[in-house]
Short mmCIF file of C-alpha atoms (C1' of nucleotides) in Angstrom, two decimals:
data_model
loop_
_atom_site.label_atom_id
_atom_site.label_comp_id
_atom_site.label_asym_id
_atom_site.label_seq_id
_atom_site.Cartn_x
_atom_site.Cartn_y
_atom_site.Cartn_z
CA UNK A 12 0.00 0.00 0.00
CA UNK A 13 1.16 3.48 -0.79
CA UNK A 14 2.66 5.69 1.88
CA UNK A 15 3.09 9.44 2.10
CA UNK A 16 6.20 10.97 0.57
CA UNK A 17 7.49 12.01 3.96
CA UNK A 18 6.96 8.56 5.33
CA UNK A 19 8.74 7.06 2.33
CA UNK A 20 11.72 9.34 2.87
CA UNK A 21 11.77 8.31 6.52
CA UNK A 22 11.70 4.68 5.48
CA UNK A 23 14.64 5.21 3.20
CA UNK A 24 16.64 6.78 5.99
CA UNK A 25 15.78 3.92 8.28
CA UNK A 26 16.93 1.41 5.69
CA UNK A 27 20.30 3.15 5.39
CA UNK A 28 20.70 3.35 9.16
CA UNK A 29 19.72 -0.27 9.65
CA UNK A 30 22.09 -1.42 6.92
CA UNK A 31 24.84 0.73 8.34
CA UNK A 32 24.50 -1.05 11.66
CA UNK A 33 23.97 -4.56 10.33
CA UNK A 34 26.90 -4.35 7.92
CA UNK A 35 29.21 -3.28 10.72
CA UNK A 36 27.90 -6.04 12.95
CA UNK A 37 27.94 -8.93 10.50
CA UNK A 38 29.94 -7.81 7.49
CA UNK A 39 28.69 -7.12 3.95
CA UNK A 40 28.06 -10.70 3.04
CA UNK A 41 26.73 -11.52 6.46
CA UNK A 42 23.45 -9.66 5.94
CA UNK A 43 20.93 -9.99 3.16
CA UNK A 44 18.55 -7.45 1.67
CA UNK A 45 15.82 -9.37 3.45
CA UNK A 46 17.33 -8.89 6.89
CA UNK A 47 17.98 -5.22 6.26
CA UNK A 48 14.42 -4.53 5.14
CA UNK A 49 12.96 -6.50 8.03
CA UNK A 50 15.24 -4.62 10.38
CA UNK A 51 13.77 -1.42 9.01
CA UNK A 52 10.23 -2.75 9.46
CA UNK A 53 9.56 -3.35 5.78
CA UNK A 54 9.52 -6.25 3.35
CA UNK A 55 12.27 -7.02 0.89
CA UNK A 56 10.23 -6.33 -2.25
CA UNK A 57 10.27 -2.59 -1.73
CA UNK A 58 14.02 -2.41 -1.64
CA UNK A 59 14.55 -1.63 -5.30
CA UNK A 60 12.22 1.29 -5.13
CA UNK A 61 14.84 2.98 -2.97
CA UNK A 62 18.17 1.62 -4.21
CA UNK A 63 19.60 0.33 -7.44
CA UNK A 64 21.34 -2.59 -5.82
CA UNK A 65 22.59 -3.97 -2.53
CA UNK A 66 25.98 -2.58 -3.47
CA UNK A 67 24.58 0.92 -3.88
CA UNK A 68 23.06 0.68 -0.44
CA UNK A 69 26.37 -0.56 0.94
CA UNK A 70 28.10 2.55 -0.34
CA UNK A 71 25.49 4.80 1.26
CA UNK A 72 25.51 2.84 4.49
CA UNK A 73 29.25 3.18 4.85
CA UNK A 74 29.13 6.86 4.07
CA UNK A 75 26.46 7.19 6.74
CA UNK A 76 28.55 5.33 9.30
CA UNK A 77 31.54 7.54 8.60
CA UNK A 78 29.41 10.68 8.92
CA UNK A 79 28.09 9.53 12.26
CA UNK A 80 31.65 8.89 13.37
CA UNK A 81 32.59 12.42 12.41
CA UNK A 82 29.67 13.89 14.30
CA UNK A 83 30.51 11.87 17.38
CA UNK A 84 34.16 12.85 17.31
CA UNK A 85 33.49 16.50 16.72
CA UNK A 86 32.03 16.67 20.21
CA UNK A 87 35.37 16.11 21.92
CA UNK A 88 37.47 19.00 23.05
CA UNK A 89 40.59 16.97 23.65
CA UNK A 90 42.19 13.92 22.16
CA UNK A 91 42.58 11.99 25.39
CA UNK A 92 38.84 11.84 25.95
CA UNK A 93 38.23 10.94 22.33
CA UNK A 94 40.74 8.11 22.53
CA UNK A 95 39.33 6.90 25.84
CA UNK A 96 35.85 6.69 24.44
CA UNK A 97 37.05 4.98 21.29
CA UNK A 98 38.98 2.40 23.24
CA UNK A 99 36.38 1.73 25.90
CA UNK A 100 34.84 -1.68 26.43
CA UNK A 101 31.41 -0.55 25.37
CA UNK A 102 32.68 0.45 21.95
CA UNK A 103 34.66 -2.78 21.74
CA UNK A 104 31.53 -4.84 22.40
CA UNK A 105 29.22 -2.79 20.21
CA UNK A 106 30.50 -3.25 16.70
CA UNK A 107 27.16 -2.33 15.16
CA UNK A 108 27.25 1.28 16.33
CA UNK A 109 30.98 1.82 16.35
CA UNK A 110 33.85 2.75 14.10
CA UNK A 111 33.34 1.58 10.53
CA UNK A 112 37.04 1.30 9.85
CA UNK A 113 37.54 -1.18 12.67
CA UNK A 114 34.34 -3.03 11.83
CA UNK A 115 34.77 -3.27 8.08
CA UNK A 116 38.36 -2.19 7.53
CA UNK A 117 39.72 -4.95 5.38
CA UNK A 118 36.44 -5.29 3.47
CA UNK A 119 36.29 -1.60 2.67
CA UNK A 120 39.69 -1.76 1.05
CA UNK A 121 38.27 -4.29 -1.38
CA UNK A 122 35.21 -2.23 -2.26
CA UNK A 123 34.69 -0.04 -5.26
CA UNK A 124 36.01 3.45 -5.71
CA UNK A 125 33.16 5.42 -4.16
CA UNK A 126 33.55 3.68 -0.84
CA UNK A 127 37.28 4.07 -0.72
CA UNK A 128 37.09 7.71 -1.66
CA UNK A 129 34.69 8.27 1.21
CA UNK A 130 37.00 6.46 3.56
CA UNK A 131 39.97 8.51 2.41
CA UNK A 132 38.10 11.74 3.01
CA UNK A 133 37.09 10.53 6.44
CA UNK A 134 40.65 9.57 7.37
CA UNK A 135 41.94 12.95 6.24
CA UNK A 136 39.27 14.62 8.32
CA UNK A 137 40.16 12.60 11.37
CA UNK A 138 43.84 13.34 10.98
CA UNK A 139 43.10 17.04 10.69
CA UNK A 140 40.94 16.92 13.76
CA UNK A 141 43.57 15.03 15.73
CA UNK A 142 46.31 17.37 14.56
CA UNK A 143 44.21 20.28 15.71
CA UNK A 144 43.39 18.71 19.09
CA UNK A 145 47.03 17.98 19.74
CA UNK A 146 47.49 21.70 20.09
CA UNK A 147 51.06 22.37 21.07
CA UNK A 148 54.16 21.74 19.04
CA UNK A 149 55.21 21.99 15.44
CA UNK A 150 52.53 21.15 12.89
CA UNK A 151 54.63 18.41 11.34
CA UNK A 152 55.19 16.69 14.64
CA UNK A 153 51.51 16.97 15.55
CA UNK A 154 50.49 15.42 12.26
CA UNK A 155 52.83 12.50 12.83
CA UNK A 156 51.39 12.03 16.24
CA UNK A 157 47.89 12.20 14.77
CA UNK A 158 48.67 9.42 12.34
CA UNK A 159 50.23 7.23 14.99
CA UNK A 160 47.27 7.83 17.26
CA UNK A 161 44.68 6.95 14.66
CA UNK A 162 46.59 3.83 13.64
CA UNK A 163 46.94 2.77 17.26
CA UNK A 164 43.23 3.25 17.87
CA UNK A 165 42.12 1.21 14.88
CA UNK A 166 44.65 -1.54 15.51
CA UNK A 167 43.96 -1.82 19.22
CA UNK A 168 40.23 -2.06 18.67
CA UNK A 169 40.71 -4.66 15.95
CA UNK A 170 42.93 -6.74 18.22
CA UNK A 171 40.72 -6.35 21.28
CA UNK A 172 37.75 -7.51 19.27
CA UNK A 173 39.53 -10.39 17.59
CA UNK A 174 41.04 -11.90 20.67
CA UNK A 175 39.17 -14.62 22.52
CA UNK A 176 40.19 -13.86 26.08
CA UNK A 177 38.37 -10.97 27.78
CA UNK A 178 41.33 -10.27 30.05
CA UNK A 179 43.70 -9.85 27.12
CA UNK A 180 41.11 -7.79 25.31
CA UNK A 181 40.79 -5.43 28.26
CA UNK A 182 44.53 -5.23 28.66
CA UNK A 183 44.96 -4.21 25.03
CA UNK A 184 42.34 -1.50 25.35
CA UNK A 185 43.74 -0.17 28.60
CA UNK A 186 47.32 -0.09 27.43
CA UNK A 187 46.45 1.54 24.12
CA UNK A 188 44.27 4.09 25.88
CA UNK A 189 47.17 4.96 28.10
CA UNK A 190 49.79 5.03 25.38
CA UNK A 191 47.79 7.03 22.88
CA UNK A 192 46.12 9.44 25.22
CA UNK A 193 49.38 10.72 26.55
CA UNK A 194 49.60 13.68 24.25
CA UNK A 195 49.02 16.08 27.05
CA UNK A 196 50.85 19.15 28.29
CA UNK A 197 54.21 18.04 29.54
CA UNK A 198 54.66 17.69 33.26
CA UNK A 199 51.12 16.55 33.86
CA UNK A 200 51.08 13.16 35.48
CA UNK A 201 49.10 10.34 34.02
CA UNK A 202 48.55 7.00 35.68
CA UNK A 203 45.49 6.66 37.78
CA UNK A 204 44.86 9.97 36.16
CA UNK A 205 43.88 12.98 38.06
CA UNK A 206 43.56 14.83 34.87
CA UNK A 207 42.49 18.34 34.37
CA UNK A 208 41.74 19.34 30.85
CA UNK A 209 41.86 22.98 30.05
CA UNK A 210 40.07 23.88 26.87
CA UNK A 211 42.22 25.96 24.64
CA UNK A 212 40.81 29.42 23.78
CA UNK B 242 42.09 -40.83 -11.38
CA UNK B 243 43.79 -41.98 -8.24
CA UNK B 244 47.03 -40.38 -7.10
CA UNK B 245 49.75 -41.63 -4.76
CA UNK B 246 49.32 -40.98 -1.05
CA UNK B 247 52.27 -38.62 -1.02
CA UNK B 248 50.90 -36.71 -3.95
CA UNK B 249 47.50 -36.51 -2.24
CA UNK B 250 49.08 -35.11 0.91
CA UNK B 251 50.92 -32.56 -1.21
CA UNK B 252 47.68 -31.60 -2.89
CA UNK B 253 46.04 -31.07 0.48
CA UNK B 254 48.84 -28.77 1.56
CA UNK B 255 48.57 -26.85 -1.66
CA UNK B 256 44.84 -26.39 -1.16
CA UNK B 257 45.40 -24.97 2.32
CA UNK B 258 48.13 -22.64 1.08
CA UNK B 259 46.08 -21.48 -1.86
CA UNK B 260 43.06 -20.86 0.34
CA UNK B 261 45.21 -19.06 2.86
CA UNK B 262 46.33 -16.66 0.17
CA UNK B 263 43.01 -16.25 -1.61
CA UNK B 264 41.09 -15.63 1.61
CA UNK B 265 43.49 -12.91 2.62
CA UNK B 266 43.31 -11.37 -0.82
CA UNK B 267 39.57 -11.44 -1.37
CA UNK B 268 37.96 -12.24 1.96
CA UNK B 269 36.14 -15.41 3.01
CA UNK B 270 33.07 -14.79 0.95
CA UNK B 271 35.07 -13.44 -1.94
CA UNK B 272 36.44 -16.84 -2.97
CA UNK B 273 34.58 -20.03 -3.74
CA UNK B 274 35.62 -23.64 -3.31
CA UNK B 275 35.89 -23.71 -7.07
CA UNK B 276 38.44 -20.92 -7.23
CA UNK B 277 40.49 -22.43 -4.43
CA UNK B 278 40.65 -25.86 -6.05
CA UNK B 279 41.49 -24.39 -9.43
CA UNK B 280 44.17 -22.28 -7.78
CA UNK B 281 45.63 -25.49 -6.42
CA UNK B 282 45.50 -27.12 -9.85
CA UNK B 283 42.56 -29.40 -9.07
CA UNK B 284 38.83 -29.53 -9.71
CA UNK B 285 36.19 -28.67 -7.14
CA UNK B 286 34.75 -32.19 -6.82
CA UNK B 287 37.72 -33.49 -4.91
CA UNK B 288 37.42 -30.89 -2.20
CA UNK B 289 35.32 -32.93 0.18
CA UNK B 290 37.78 -35.77 0.13
CA UNK B 291 40.12 -33.44 2.00
CA UNK B 292 37.86 -31.21 4.10
CA UNK B 293 34.52 -31.49 5.79
CA UNK B 294 33.38 -28.07 4.64
CA UNK B 295 34.55 -24.73 3.33
CA UNK B 296 34.43 -23.50 6.91
CA UNK B 297 36.77 -26.24 8.08
CA UNK B 298 39.23 -25.25 5.39
CA UNK B 299 38.91 -21.62 6.41
CA UNK B 300 39.94 -22.48 9.95
CA UNK B 301 42.99 -24.39 8.70
CA UNK B 302 43.87 -21.70 6.20
CA UNK B 303 43.87 -19.01 8.86
CA UNK B 304 45.93 -21.15 11.20
CA UNK B 305 48.37 -21.65 8.35
CA UNK B 306 48.60 -17.93 7.66
CA UNK B 307 49.27 -17.21 11.31
CA UNK B 308 51.98 -19.90 11.46
CA UNK B 309 53.67 -18.42 8.42
CA UNK B 310 53.54 -15.03 10.09
CA UNK B 311 55.22 -16.46 13.17
CA UNK B 312 57.95 -18.08 11.12
CA UNK B 313 58.61 -14.88 9.24
CA UNK B 314 58.77 -12.77 12.38
CA UNK B 315 61.00 -15.18 14.25
CA UNK B 316 63.76 -14.27 11.83
CA UNK B 317 64.13 -10.73 13.11
CA UNK B 318 66.67 -9.90 15.74
CA UNK B 319 65.24 -6.49 16.54
CA UNK B 320 61.85 -4.89 16.58
CA UNK B 321 62.73 -1.97 14.36
CA UNK B 322 63.50 -4.19 11.40
CA UNK B 323 60.42 -6.26 12.03
CA UNK B 324 58.24 -3.16 12.09
CA UNK B 325 59.91 -1.72 9.00
CA UNK B 326 59.24 -4.87 7.02
CA UNK B 327 55.67 -5.07 8.25
CA UNK B 328 54.98 -1.48 7.32
CA UNK B 329 56.73 -1.49 3.96
CA UNK B 330 54.93 -0.77 0.73
CA UNK B 331 55.41 -4.26 -0.58
CA UNK B 332 53.53 -5.75 2.34
CA UNK B 333 50.88 -3.07 1.99
CA UNK B 334 50.33 -3.99 -1.66
CA UNK B 335 50.52 -7.74 -1.18
CA UNK B 336 47.55 -8.63 0.97
CA UNK B 337 47.56 -12.24 -0.19
CA UNK B 338 50.88 -13.10 1.40
CA UNK B 339 50.80 -10.73 4.33
CA UNK B 340 49.48 -10.39 7.84
CA UNK B 341 46.23 -12.27 8.36
CA UNK B 342 45.07 -9.91 11.09
CA UNK B 343 45.25 -6.90 8.83
CA UNK B 344 43.79 -8.79 5.88
CA UNK B 345 40.92 -10.51 7.68
CA UNK B 346 40.84 -8.77 11.04
CA UNK B 347 37.21 -7.83 11.36
CA UNK B 348 36.07 -11.05 9.70
CA UNK B 349 38.09 -13.23 12.02
CA UNK B 350 36.41 -11.70 15.03
CA UNK B 351 33.11 -12.95 13.64
CA UNK B 352 34.34 -16.50 13.04
CA UNK B 353 33.80 -19.50 15.21
CA UNK B 354 35.77 -20.39 18.31
CA UNK B 355 38.61 -22.37 16.74
CA UNK B 356 39.68 -19.46 14.60
CA UNK B 357 39.54 -16.93 17.39
CA UNK B 358 41.45 -19.20 19.73
CA UNK B 359 44.16 -19.51 17.11
CA UNK B 360 44.25 -15.76 16.71
CA UNK B 361 44.49 -15.24 20.45
CA UNK B 362 47.41 -17.62 20.70
CA UNK B 363 49.10 -15.85 17.82
CA UNK B 364 48.62 -12.43 19.38
CA UNK B 365 50.02 -13.64 22.69
CA UNK B 366 53.01 -15.08 20.86
CA UNK B 367 53.63 -11.85 19.04
CA UNK B 368 53.37 -9.81 22.22
CA UNK B 369 55.85 -12.11 23.91
CA UNK B 370 58.21 -11.82 21.00
CA UNK B 371 57.93 -8.04 20.93
CA UNK B 372 58.39 -7.82 24.68
CA UNK B 373 61.50 -9.94 24.34
CA UNK B 374 62.89 -7.91 21.45
CA UNK B 375 62.38 -4.66 23.34
CA UNK B 376 65.16 -5.80 25.58
CA UNK B 377 65.82 -3.09 28.11
CA UNK B 378 63.56 -1.81 30.80
CA UNK B 379 61.04 -3.22 33.20
CA UNK B 380 59.00 -6.14 31.92
CA UNK B 381 55.71 -4.37 32.51
CA UNK B 382 56.77 -1.33 30.53
CA UNK B 383 58.10 -3.47 27.72
CA UNK B 384 54.84 -5.36 27.50
CA UNK B 385 52.89 -2.13 27.26
CA UNK B 386 55.16 -0.99 24.53
CA UNK B 387 54.70 -4.34 22.78
CA UNK B 388 50.94 -3.95 22.81
CA UNK B 389 51.08 -0.39 21.54
CA UNK B 390 53.48 -1.44 18.80
CA UNK B 391 51.37 -4.35 17.59
CA UNK B 392 48.24 -2.22 17.62
CA UNK B 393 49.99 0.53 15.69
CA UNK B 394 51.25 -1.92 13.10
CA UNK B 395 47.87 -3.49 12.46
CA UNK B 396 46.06 -0.17 12.41
CA UNK B 397 48.56 1.57 10.16
CA UNK B 398 48.49 -1.24 7.63
CA UNK B 399 44.69 -1.29 7.67
CA UNK B 400 44.55 2.46 7.08
CA UNK B 401 47.26 2.46 4.44
CA UNK B 402 45.42 -0.23 2.55
CA UNK B 403 42.01 1.30 2.91
CA UNK B 404 42.93 4.75 1.79
CA UNK B 405 42.59 5.69 -1.87
CA UNK B 406 45.47 8.09 -2.26
CA UNK B 407 48.92 6.52 -2.64
CA UNK B 408 50.61 9.57 -1.13
CA UNK B 409 48.53 9.39 2.03
CA UNK B 410 49.05 5.65 2.17
CA UNK B 411 52.81 6.05 2.00
CA UNK B 412 52.73 8.81 4.57
CA UNK B 413 50.83 6.61 7.02
CA UNK B 414 53.29 3.77 6.57
CA UNK B 415 56.33 6.00 6.90
CA UNK B 416 55.09 7.81 9.98
CA UNK B 417 54.03 4.61 11.71
CA UNK B 418 57.32 2.96 10.85
CA UNK B 419 59.11 5.86 12.41
CA UNK B 420 56.92 6.13 15.47
CA UNK B 421 56.83 2.43 16.28
CA UNK B 422 60.35 1.48 15.38
CA UNK B 423 61.91 3.87 17.83
CA UNK B 424 62.45 1.32 20.54
CA UNK B 425 66.10 0.92 19.80
CA UNK B 426 69.22 0.97 21.91
CA UNK B 427 69.57 4.45 23.24
CA UNK B 428 72.01 6.76 21.50
CA UNK B 429 71.42 5.31 18.07
CA UNK B 430 70.32 8.03 15.70
CA UNK B 431 67.55 7.53 13.33
CA UNK B 432 66.52 9.31 10.15
CA UNK B 433 65.42 12.90 10.13
CA UNK B 434 65.02 12.77 13.84
CA UNK B 435 67.82 12.99 16.19
CA UNK B 436 65.66 12.00 19.05
CA UNK B 437 66.93 10.44 22.15
CA UNK B 438 64.43 8.44 24.05
CA UNK B 439 65.37 7.66 27.55
CA UNK B 440 63.45 4.74 28.95
CA UNK B 441 61.94 5.73 32.19
CA UNK B 442 63.08 3.58 35.14
"C1'" DT C 189 -14.65 21.28 -0.17
"C1'" DG C 190 -15.82 17.04 -2.49
"C1'" DT C 191 -15.32 13.51 -6.09
"C1'" DA C 192 -12.80 10.64 -9.63
"C1'" DC C 193 -8.72 9.21 -11.30
"C1'" DA C 194 -3.70 8.63 -11.61
"C1'" DT C 195 0.29 7.67 -9.16
"C1'" DC C 196 3.31 5.01 -6.79
"C1'" DA C 197 5.34 2.97 -1.97
"C1'" DG C 198 5.12 -1.22 -0.35
"C1'" DT C 199 3.82 -6.40 -0.67
"C1'" DG C 200 4.82 -11.16 -1.46
"C1'" DA C 201 5.37 -14.63 -4.90
"C1'" DA C 202 8.55 -16.05 -8.22
"C1'" DC C 203 12.81 -16.16 -10.93
"C1'" DG C 204 17.47 -17.39 -11.71
"C1'" DC C 205 22.18 -17.43 -10.75
"C1'" DG C 206 26.04 -18.69 -7.80
"C1'" DC C 207 27.95 -21.61 -4.88
"C1'" DG C 208 28.49 -25.21 -1.37
"C1'" DT C 209 27.83 -29.93 -1.47
"C1'" DT C 210 26.84 -34.71 -3.31
"C1'" DC C 211 27.50 -38.60 -6.24
"C1'" DA C 212 28.42 -42.02 -9.84
"C1'" DC C 213 32.31 -42.83 -12.25
"C1'" DT C 214 37.38 -43.33 -13.74
"C1'" DG C 215 41.67 -45.15 -13.70
"C1'" DA C 216 46.01 -45.13 -11.21
"C1'" DT C 217 47.80 -46.85 -6.80
"C1'" DG C 218 48.35 -50.19 -3.40
"C1'" DT C 219 48.05 -54.92 -1.92
"C1'" DA C 220 47.39 -59.89 -1.65
"C1'" DC C 221 48.87 -64.10 -3.43
"C1'" DT D 210 58.79 -60.43 -9.52
"C1'" DG D 211 54.36 -60.67 -11.78
"C1'" DT D 212 49.30 -60.83 -11.88
"C1'" DA D 213 44.46 -59.85 -10.25
"C1'" DC D 214 41.74 -57.34 -7.46
"C1'" DA D 215 40.43 -53.76 -4.11
"C1'" DT D 216 40.95 -49.16 -2.93
"C1'" DC D 217 40.36 -44.51 -3.34
"C1'" DA D 218 42.07 -39.49 -5.13
"C1'" DG D 219 40.33 -36.91 -8.35
"C1'" DT D 220 36.64 -35.71 -12.05
"C1'" DG D 221 32.65 -33.40 -13.73
"C1'" DA D 222 27.71 -33.44 -13.81
"C1'" DA D 223 23.96 -32.47 -10.97
"C1'" DC D 224 21.44 -30.97 -6.85
"C1'" DG D 225 19.40 -27.60 -3.94
"C1'" DC D 226 19.45 -23.75 -1.07
"C1'" DG D 227 20.12 -18.83 -0.34
"C1'" DC D 228 19.88 -14.57 -1.91
"C1'" DG D 229 19.76 -10.64 -5.09
"C1'" DT D 230 16.49 -9.09 -8.17
"C1'" DT D 231 11.98 -8.72 -10.77
"C1'" DC D 232 7.11 -8.22 -11.23
"C1'" DA D 233 2.06 -8.15 -10.98
"C1'" DC D 234 -0.72 -6.42 -7.66
"C1'" DT D 235 -2.77 -3.51 -3.74
"C1'" DG D 236 -4.57 0.30 -1.76
"C1'" DA D 237 -3.41 4.74 0.24
"C1'" DT D 238 -1.73 9.25 -1.35
"C1'" DG D 239 -1.72 13.00 -4.34
"C1'" DT D 240 -3.96 15.72 -7.87
"C1'" DA D 241 -7.18 17.61 -11.25
"C1'" DC D 242 -11.59 19.45 -11.81
#
DNA sequence: TGTACATCAGTGAACGCGCGTTCACTGATGTAC
DNA sequence: TGTACATCAGTGAACGCGCGTTCACTGATGTAC
């Protein structure tokens, strides 16, 4: 039965969101059009009224996930907090709503150009943000630190998720959190962390 | 036609090796039994004489890839060289013969217990090796460094492979190589940077 | 504002291809005498 | 050592399920008068 244009637009959004989550949770080939449509409260037949193919949806769903990541990260005023949230156990356990790079990394690299271009833009954006948040020091050095930080985040989350043993998983997260979050004004102690973050003007 | 027992055993090995490479290159769902058998110079019908299912082969193929990784890494006498080789452009371009964690990371985390147990063992082994190679300093500090190094390696390779722009890809590899390889005997100069890292007591 | 008709979002059955898996068969290997 | 038979690794056709995709249909929405 027909549905109002607004409602149809809503449905489309919900399909993209649902796919974005399911793909991250189960991988591209781990979810069918059927599951996505059901997840969005619809039936599979209507799918091709919204998208040209499952692949087209995949591209949109990834773009959506990356956007959401950007929005989330733009709320942090310092890198340590951002890193801590990224490497927390909740994020580790919740693949579906987390970082698309960690959830789909290797798969994305095998996808077609549109997806990889989106990923590249996202990575550049993240590096710029990190470089900015790092604040002090020469730009070149901050950029290097930004790259190392991003790589450490993605790798640590990948490892923590892949490993079987919860204790090892937690250890990886904790150590990486500590190692990567240390880009703070010199002289400030870290450890149990009695941290005081001053927002830069 | 029948084949000698030795030849059959050889064929089995070749199937596992081929699968190990193809899975890393194209992902689990990106290669069929057909392609694997052809890659090994056989036809698909014989597959089930060797393996119970494609999934069983996948488990063996991953285990094989991780073993090969261990063998390769055991040849390095210092962490800097190991990191440099891991983060070189050849490795970045050659997914099929490279690190299984970076090539299949997210997928492995979704696999059944056997695979994840193998991965866990491999990660532990790598951390022990890295801790050992780091040489000086307190054991606890070295282990932390080992974890941060492994995470940085995996993440940097994932990013470098995912990104579209060769220049950015190279930059990521170079920066990570530099940042992670710095655990060398104090006083040794390295590259652009005349940095002297004193290990804290 | 109300009525009549066209549009079209969503439904569910059906199609068809790909791929994992099975099976009857082949012919070389391995073995018993 | 040679011969006869049993075994079984590998072959290629075929099966069947899952899943992406198509399509005729429904009935509510949108529009023209």
